[in-house]
Amino acid sequence: MEPAGTPARCHDVSTTPPVLAAELAQAWADIQRHHPELPDLAAPESLIGESSSACGAELSFERLLHEAVHGIAAARGVRDTSRAGRYHNRRFLAIAEEMGLDHSEEPHPSSGFSLVTLSPEAKRRYRPTIERLQRALKAHTVATAADTKRSFRGPAARHGSSGGGVRVKAVCDCGRNVRVVPSVLAQAPIVCGGCGKPFRIPEAVGAAS
């Protein structure tokens, strides 16, 4: 058991959906560490409970890395899909392979090269991240299965309309940042895997919110 007052590490996963959003943001930051041009994930909670036949119906690190391919493509100004985002072309595949995703089959007639899988190298590189996110997803599944009154529609819907679902930027001493719901940091500090210091909301931002 950790001594009283010890900051909670990212692998200490709560069952609340806002913490899952924070875990998704942290996993995204882990990808950014290997691919600095990847933009910040604007709304990690939007992936929770969302299905996408083109990008993978099940929320997982593999799907998160798939979404990161789209993020890199956007940053480079590359058009990686067509047919309203359903068909993933060879430009998508080139970036996917660069980021550690494989596609051994011919393109699907309607979705192209969307069905990518983690390469062995990517599995080794992101193993701690994958394991941490899997624990968070399992906890989230247990928590939402127990909620028989209503389905999860995001932090604001679950926790009322008081503004608790609004995300702000939290930073650490080494300059990395994630966007989190302030109530997540109120539960316990989230520690940066790079410098070991807790993420914090700058006073100016905190005052404005």
PDB file of C-alpha atoms in Angstrom:
ATOM      1  CA  MET A   1       0.000   0.000   0.000  1.00  0.00           C
ATOM      2  CA  GLU A   2       1.303   3.463  -0.890  1.00  0.00           C
ATOM      3  CA  PRO A   3       1.957   5.920   1.978  1.00  0.00           C
ATOM      4  CA  ALA A   4      -0.663   8.604   2.509  1.00  0.00           C
ATOM      5  CA  GLY A   5      -0.222  11.528   0.155  1.00  0.00           C
ATOM      6  CA  THR A   6       1.662   9.543  -2.502  1.00  0.00           C
ATOM      7  CA  PRO A   7       0.618  10.706  -6.017  1.00  0.00           C
ATOM      8  CA  ALA A   8      -1.384   8.091  -7.922  1.00  0.00           C
ATOM      9  CA  ARG A   9       0.516   6.604 -10.839  1.00  0.00           C
ATOM     10  CA  CYS A  10      -1.279   6.305 -14.180  1.00  0.00           C
ATOM     11  CA  HIS A  11      -1.606   2.542 -13.798  1.00  0.00           C
ATOM     12  CA  ASP A  12      -3.756   2.971 -10.685  1.00  0.00           C
ATOM     13  CA  VAL A  13      -6.985   2.950 -12.642  1.00  0.00           C
ATOM     14  CA  SER A  14     -10.319   4.123 -11.266  1.00  0.00           C
ATOM     15  CA  THR A  15     -13.546   2.704 -12.651  1.00  0.00           C
ATOM     16  CA  THR A  16     -15.000   6.123 -13.436  1.00  0.00           C
ATOM     17  CA  PRO A  17     -15.291   7.045 -17.147  1.00  0.00           C
ATOM     18  CA  PRO A  18     -13.470  10.411 -16.747  1.00  0.00           C
ATOM     19  CA  VAL A  19     -10.395   8.493 -15.583  1.00  0.00           C
ATOM     20  CA  LEU A  20     -10.645   6.260 -18.654  1.00  0.00           C
ATOM     21  CA  ALA A  21     -10.583   9.433 -20.754  1.00  0.00           C
ATOM     22  CA  ALA A  22      -7.420  10.469 -18.904  1.00  0.00           C
ATOM     23  CA  GLU A  23      -5.875   7.033 -19.571  1.00  0.00           C
ATOM     24  CA  LEU A  24      -6.668   7.409 -23.277  1.00  0.00           C
ATOM     25  CA  ALA A  25      -5.022  10.840 -23.231  1.00  0.00           C
ATOM     26  CA  GLN A  26      -1.952   9.388 -21.515  1.00  0.00           C
ATOM     27  CA  ALA A  27      -1.731   6.553 -24.048  1.00  0.00           C
ATOM     28  CA  TRP A  28      -1.954   9.152 -26.820  1.00  0.00           C
ATOM     29  CA  ALA A  29       0.873  11.079 -25.158  1.00  0.00           C
ATOM     30  CA  ASP A  30       2.940   7.873 -25.168  1.00  0.00           C
ATOM     31  CA  ILE A  31       2.437   7.666 -28.932  1.00  0.00           C
ATOM     32  CA  GLN A  32       3.428  11.340 -29.242  1.00  0.00           C
ATOM     33  CA  ARG A  33       6.703  10.532 -27.490  1.00  0.00           C
ATOM     34  CA  HIS A  34       7.635   8.363 -30.499  1.00  0.00           C
ATOM     35  CA  HIS A  35       5.918  10.619 -33.066  1.00  0.00           C
ATOM     36  CA  PRO A  36       6.250  14.258 -31.918  1.00  0.00           C
ATOM     37  CA  GLU A  37       4.379  15.636 -34.948  1.00  0.00           C
ATOM     38  CA  LEU A  38       1.171  13.925 -33.772  1.00  0.00           C
ATOM     39  CA  PRO A  39      -1.305  16.623 -32.622  1.00  0.00           C
ATOM     40  CA  ASP A  40      -2.940  16.469 -29.189  1.00  0.00           C
ATOM     41  CA  LEU A  41      -6.055  14.299 -28.880  1.00  0.00           C
ATOM     42  CA  ALA A  42      -8.835  16.884 -28.708  1.00  0.00           C
ATOM     43  CA  ALA A  43     -11.519  14.742 -27.064  1.00  0.00           C
ATOM     44  CA  PRO A  44     -10.431  11.346 -25.698  1.00  0.00           C
ATOM     45  CA  GLU A  45     -13.848  10.800 -24.144  1.00  0.00           C
ATOM     46  CA  SER A  46     -15.413  10.904 -27.624  1.00  0.00           C
ATOM     47  CA  LEU A  47     -13.878   7.481 -28.300  1.00  0.00           C
ATOM     48  CA  ILE A  48     -15.627   5.919 -25.298  1.00  0.00           C
ATOM     49  CA  GLY A  49     -18.676   3.988 -26.386  1.00  0.00           C
ATOM     50  CA  GLU A  50     -18.257   5.103 -30.009  1.00  0.00           C
ATOM     51  CA  SER A  51     -18.320   2.499 -32.765  1.00  0.00           C
ATOM     52  CA  SER A  52     -16.581   2.870 -36.095  1.00  0.00           C
ATOM     53  CA  SER A  53     -16.709   0.083 -38.668  1.00  0.00           C
ATOM     54  CA  ALA A  54     -13.993   1.851 -40.660  1.00  0.00           C
ATOM     55  CA  CYS A  55     -11.567   2.447 -37.788  1.00  0.00           C
ATOM     56  CA  GLY A  56     -12.311  -0.577 -35.630  1.00  0.00           C
ATOM     57  CA  ALA A  57     -15.463  -1.058 -33.578  1.00  0.00           C
ATOM     58  CA  GLU A  58     -13.756  -2.044 -30.333  1.00  0.00           C
ATOM     59  CA  LEU A  59     -11.908   0.561 -28.307  1.00  0.00           C
ATOM     60  CA  SER A  60      -8.332  -0.626 -27.805  1.00  0.00           C
ATOM     61  CA  PHE A  61      -4.751   0.606 -28.134  1.00  0.00           C
ATOM     62  CA  GLU A  62      -4.727  -0.772 -31.676  1.00  0.00           C
ATOM     63  CA  ARG A  63      -7.665   1.441 -32.559  1.00  0.00           C
ATOM     64  CA  LEU A  64      -6.049   4.401 -30.765  1.00  0.00           C
ATOM     65  CA  LEU A  65      -2.921   3.951 -32.887  1.00  0.00           C
ATOM     66  CA  HIS A  66      -5.163   3.751 -35.960  1.00  0.00           C
ATOM     67  CA  GLU A  67      -6.686   7.108 -34.985  1.00  0.00           C
ATOM     68  CA  ALA A  68      -3.152   8.458 -34.502  1.00  0.00           C
ATOM     69  CA  VAL A  69      -2.386   7.585 -38.133  1.00  0.00           C
ATOM     70  CA  HIS A  70      -5.236   9.900 -39.144  1.00  0.00           C
ATOM     71  CA  GLY A  71      -3.779  12.544 -36.804  1.00  0.00           C
ATOM     72  CA  ILE A  72      -0.357  12.341 -38.465  1.00  0.00           C
ATOM     73  CA  ALA A  73      -1.993  12.475 -41.910  1.00  0.00           C
ATOM     74  CA  ALA A  74      -3.896  15.620 -40.903  1.00  0.00           C
ATOM     75  CA  ALA A  75      -0.703  17.218 -39.556  1.00  0.00           C
ATOM     76  CA  ARG A  76       1.058  16.512 -42.864  1.00  0.00           C
ATOM     77  CA  GLY A  77      -1.875  17.626 -44.989  1.00  0.00           C
ATOM     78  CA  VAL A  78      -2.250  14.146 -46.462  1.00  0.00           C
ATOM     79  CA  ARG A  79      -5.652  12.970 -47.656  1.00  0.00           C
ATOM     80  CA  ASP A  80      -5.628   9.415 -46.328  1.00  0.00           C
ATOM     81  CA  THR A  81      -9.285   8.484 -46.853  1.00  0.00           C
ATOM     82  CA  SER A  82     -12.113   8.916 -49.344  1.00  0.00           C
ATOM     83  CA  ARG A  83     -15.802   7.968 -49.594  1.00  0.00           C
ATOM     84  CA  ALA A  84     -16.730  10.056 -46.530  1.00  0.00           C
ATOM     85  CA  GLY A  85     -13.781   8.673 -44.549  1.00  0.00           C
ATOM     86  CA  ARG A  86     -14.640   5.006 -45.065  1.00  0.00           C
ATOM     87  CA  TYR A  87     -12.023   4.032 -47.652  1.00  0.00           C
ATOM     88  CA  HIS A  88      -8.452   4.059 -46.299  1.00  0.00           C
ATOM     89  CA  ASN A  89      -6.021   4.505 -49.171  1.00  0.00           C
ATOM     90  CA  ARG A  90      -2.336   3.657 -49.659  1.00  0.00           C
ATOM     91  CA  ARG A  91      -1.264   6.996 -48.172  1.00  0.00           C
ATOM     92  CA  PHE A  92      -2.989   5.886 -44.968  1.00  0.00           C
ATOM     93  CA  LEU A  93      -1.240   2.521 -45.221  1.00  0.00           C
ATOM     94  CA  ALA A  94       2.197   4.151 -45.640  1.00  0.00           C
ATOM     95  CA  ILE A  95       1.782   6.162 -42.428  1.00  0.00           C
ATOM     96  CA  ALA A  96       0.273   3.157 -40.627  1.00  0.00           C
ATOM     97  CA  GLU A  97       3.330   1.044 -41.451  1.00  0.00           C
ATOM     98  CA  GLU A  98       5.575   3.903 -40.322  1.00  0.00           C
ATOM     99  CA  MET A  99       3.797   3.902 -36.945  1.00  0.00           C
ATOM    100  CA  GLY A 100       3.924   0.152 -36.373  1.00  0.00           C
ATOM    101  CA  LEU A 101       0.727  -1.154 -37.954  1.00  0.00           C
ATOM    102  CA  ASP A 102       0.578  -4.011 -40.460  1.00  0.00           C
ATOM    103  CA  HIS A 103      -1.864  -4.929 -43.211  1.00  0.00           C
ATOM    104  CA  SER A 104      -1.072  -8.252 -44.831  1.00  0.00           C
ATOM    105  CA  GLU A 105      -4.175  -8.559 -47.008  1.00  0.00           C
ATOM    106  CA  GLU A 106      -5.398  -6.858 -50.157  1.00  0.00           C
ATOM    107  CA  PRO A 107      -7.511  -3.725 -49.627  1.00  0.00           C
ATOM    108  CA  HIS A 108     -11.132  -4.266 -48.631  1.00  0.00           C
ATOM    109  CA  PRO A 109     -13.559  -3.175 -51.398  1.00  0.00           C
ATOM    110  CA  SER A 110     -15.321  -0.626 -49.169  1.00  0.00           C
ATOM    111  CA  SER A 111     -12.854   0.239 -46.377  1.00  0.00           C
ATOM    112  CA  GLY A 112      -9.494  -0.153 -48.139  1.00  0.00           C
ATOM    113  CA  PHE A 113      -6.555  -0.659 -45.769  1.00  0.00           C
ATOM    114  CA  SER A 114      -8.475   0.187 -42.581  1.00  0.00           C
ATOM    115  CA  LEU A 115      -8.085  -3.251 -40.989  1.00  0.00           C
ATOM    116  CA  VAL A 116      -4.557  -2.750 -39.683  1.00  0.00           C
ATOM    117  CA  THR A 117      -3.037  -4.698 -36.792  1.00  0.00           C
ATOM    118  CA  LEU A 118      -0.195  -4.063 -34.362  1.00  0.00           C
ATOM    119  CA  SER A 119       3.183  -5.281 -35.565  1.00  0.00           C
ATOM    120  CA  PRO A 120       5.336  -7.366 -33.178  1.00  0.00           C
ATOM    121  CA  GLU A 121       7.686  -4.387 -32.823  1.00  0.00           C
ATOM    122  CA  ALA A 122       4.817  -2.058 -31.875  1.00  0.00           C
ATOM    123  CA  LYS A 123       3.565  -4.576 -29.315  1.00  0.00           C
ATOM    124  CA  ARG A 124       6.995  -4.573 -27.668  1.00  0.00           C
ATOM    125  CA  ARG A 125       7.375  -0.792 -27.839  1.00  0.00           C
ATOM    126  CA  TYR A 126       3.992  -0.026 -26.311  1.00  0.00           C
ATOM    127  CA  ARG A 127       3.593  -3.032 -24.003  1.00  0.00           C
ATOM    128  CA  PRO A 128       3.299  -1.019 -20.742  1.00  0.00           C
ATOM    129  CA  THR A 129       0.869   1.394 -22.402  1.00  0.00           C
ATOM    130  CA  ILE A 130      -1.220  -1.451 -23.838  1.00  0.00           C
ATOM    131  CA  GLU A 131      -1.408  -3.233 -20.482  1.00  0.00           C
ATOM    132  CA  ARG A 132      -2.357  -0.033 -18.637  1.00  0.00           C
ATOM    133  CA  LEU A 133      -5.073   0.830 -21.134  1.00  0.00           C
ATOM    134  CA  GLN A 134      -6.459  -2.728 -21.086  1.00  0.00           C
ATOM    135  CA  ARG A 135      -6.855  -2.477 -17.306  1.00  0.00           C
ATOM    136  CA  ALA A 136      -8.644   0.848 -17.677  1.00  0.00           C
ATOM    137  CA  LEU A 137     -10.967  -0.533 -20.344  1.00  0.00           C
ATOM    138  CA  LYS A 138     -11.763  -3.579 -18.224  1.00  0.00           C
ATOM    139  CA  ALA A 139     -12.557  -1.380 -15.222  1.00  0.00           C
ATOM    140  CA  HIS A 140     -14.726   0.836 -17.408  1.00  0.00           C
ATOM    141  CA  THR A 141     -16.631  -2.188 -18.732  1.00  0.00           C
ATOM    142  CA  VAL A 142     -17.312  -3.402 -15.187  1.00  0.00           C
ATOM    143  CA  ALA A 143     -18.401   0.077 -14.056  1.00  0.00           C
ATOM    144  CA  THR A 144     -20.750   0.736 -16.957  1.00  0.00           C
ATOM    145  CA  ALA A 145     -22.217  -2.778 -16.813  1.00  0.00           C
ATOM    146  CA  ALA A 146     -23.222  -2.071 -13.209  1.00  0.00           C
ATOM    147  CA  ASP A 147     -24.937   1.175 -14.211  1.00  0.00           C
ATOM    148  CA  THR A 148     -28.421  -0.114 -15.039  1.00  0.00           C
ATOM    149  CA  LYS A 149     -30.168   3.249 -14.921  1.00  0.00           C
ATOM    150  CA  ARG A 150     -28.681   4.819 -18.054  1.00  0.00           C
ATOM    151  CA  SER A 151     -25.985   4.333 -20.647  1.00  0.00           C
ATOM    152  CA  PHE A 152     -22.757   6.330 -20.631  1.00  0.00           C
ATOM    153  CA  ARG A 153     -22.890   9.373 -22.893  1.00  0.00           C
ATOM    154  CA  GLY A 154     -19.717  11.124 -21.732  1.00  0.00           C
ATOM    155  CA  PRO A 155     -18.501  12.869 -18.558  1.00  0.00           C
ATOM    156  CA  ALA A 156     -20.925  15.805 -18.750  1.00  0.00           C
ATOM    157  CA  ALA A 157     -23.953  13.533 -19.162  1.00  0.00           C
ATOM    158  CA  ARG A 158     -22.875  11.133 -16.426  1.00  0.00           C
ATOM    159  CA  HIS A 159     -21.908  13.714 -13.841  1.00  0.00           C
ATOM    160  CA  GLY A 160     -24.564  16.330 -14.496  1.00  0.00           C
ATOM    161  CA  SER A 161     -24.511  19.659 -16.312  1.00  0.00           C
ATOM    162  CA  SER A 162     -22.309  21.563 -13.890  1.00  0.00           C
ATOM    163  CA  GLY A 163     -19.455  21.785 -16.402  1.00  0.00           C
ATOM    164  CA  GLY A 164     -17.469  18.896 -14.911  1.00  0.00           C
ATOM    165  CA  GLY A 165     -16.966  17.431 -18.385  1.00  0.00           C
ATOM    166  CA  VAL A 166     -15.058  20.428 -19.754  1.00  0.00           C
ATOM    167  CA  ARG A 167     -11.451  19.585 -20.548  1.00  0.00           C
ATOM    168  CA  VAL A 168      -8.491  21.863 -19.873  1.00  0.00           C
ATOM    169  CA  LYS A 169      -4.783  21.518 -20.542  1.00  0.00           C
ATOM    170  CA  ALA A 170      -2.676  20.056 -17.725  1.00  0.00           C
ATOM    171  CA  VAL A 171       1.111  20.390 -17.979  1.00  0.00           C
ATOM    172  CA  CYS A 172       4.138  18.893 -16.262  1.00  0.00           C
ATOM    173  CA  ASP A 173       7.606  20.314 -15.586  1.00  0.00           C
ATOM    174  CA  CYS A 174       9.138  18.754 -18.718  1.00  0.00           C
ATOM    175  CA  GLY A 175       6.645  20.490 -20.988  1.00  0.00           C
ATOM    176  CA  ARG A 176       4.378  17.575 -21.900  1.00  0.00           C
ATOM    177  CA  ASN A 177       0.648  18.176 -21.678  1.00  0.00           C
ATOM    178  CA  VAL A 178      -2.649  16.322 -21.716  1.00  0.00           C
ATOM    179  CA  ARG A 179      -6.231  17.572 -21.791  1.00  0.00           C
ATOM    180  CA  VAL A 180      -8.228  16.299 -18.840  1.00  0.00           C
ATOM    181  CA  VAL A 181     -11.435  16.956 -16.942  1.00  0.00           C
ATOM    182  CA  PRO A 182     -10.482  18.972 -13.804  1.00  0.00           C
ATOM    183  CA  SER A 183     -12.364  16.498 -11.600  1.00  0.00           C
ATOM    184  CA  VAL A 184      -9.890  13.804 -12.684  1.00  0.00           C
ATOM    185  CA  LEU A 185      -6.977  15.719 -11.163  1.00  0.00           C
ATOM    186  CA  ALA A 186      -9.117  16.490  -8.121  1.00  0.00           C
ATOM    187  CA  GLN A 187      -9.410  12.741  -7.424  1.00  0.00           C
ATOM    188  CA  ALA A 188      -5.634  12.156  -7.431  1.00  0.00           C
ATOM    189  CA  PRO A 189      -2.554  13.479  -9.268  1.00  0.00           C
ATOM    190  CA  ILE A 190      -1.708  12.006 -12.673  1.00  0.00           C
ATOM    191  CA  VAL A 191       2.047  11.510 -12.932  1.00  0.00           C
ATOM    192  CA  CYS A 192       3.991  12.089 -16.170  1.00  0.00           C
ATOM    193  CA  GLY A 193       5.803   8.997 -17.385  1.00  0.00           C
ATOM    194  CA  GLY A 194       8.587  11.170 -18.800  1.00  0.00           C
ATOM    195  CA  CYS A 195       9.742  13.246 -15.822  1.00  0.00           C
ATOM    196  CA  GLY A 196       7.865  11.649 -12.927  1.00  0.00           C
ATOM    197  CA  LYS A 197       6.233  14.948 -11.931  1.00  0.00           C
ATOM    198  CA  PRO A 198       2.440  15.360 -11.607  1.00  0.00           C
ATOM    199  CA  PHE A 199       0.453  17.072 -14.335  1.00  0.00           C
ATOM    200  CA  ARG A 200      -1.100  20.341 -13.114  1.00  0.00           C
ATOM    201  CA  ILE A 201      -3.526  22.888 -14.473  1.00  0.00           C
ATOM    202  CA  PRO A 202      -1.824  26.318 -14.814  1.00  0.00           C
ATOM    203  CA  GLU A 203      -3.307  28.891 -12.436  1.00  0.00           C
ATOM    204  CA  ALA A 204      -4.484  31.178 -15.246  1.00  0.00           C
ATOM    205  CA  VAL A 205      -6.402  28.350 -16.876  1.00  0.00           C
ATOM    206  CA  GLY A 206      -7.730  27.078 -13.577  1.00  0.00           C
ATOM    207  CA  ALA A 207      -9.010  30.521 -12.664  1.00  0.00           C
ATOM    208  CA  ALA A 208     -10.732  30.903 -16.018  1.00  0.00           C
ATOM    209  CA  SER A 209     -12.545  27.599 -15.621  1.00  0.00           C
TER     210      SER A 209
END
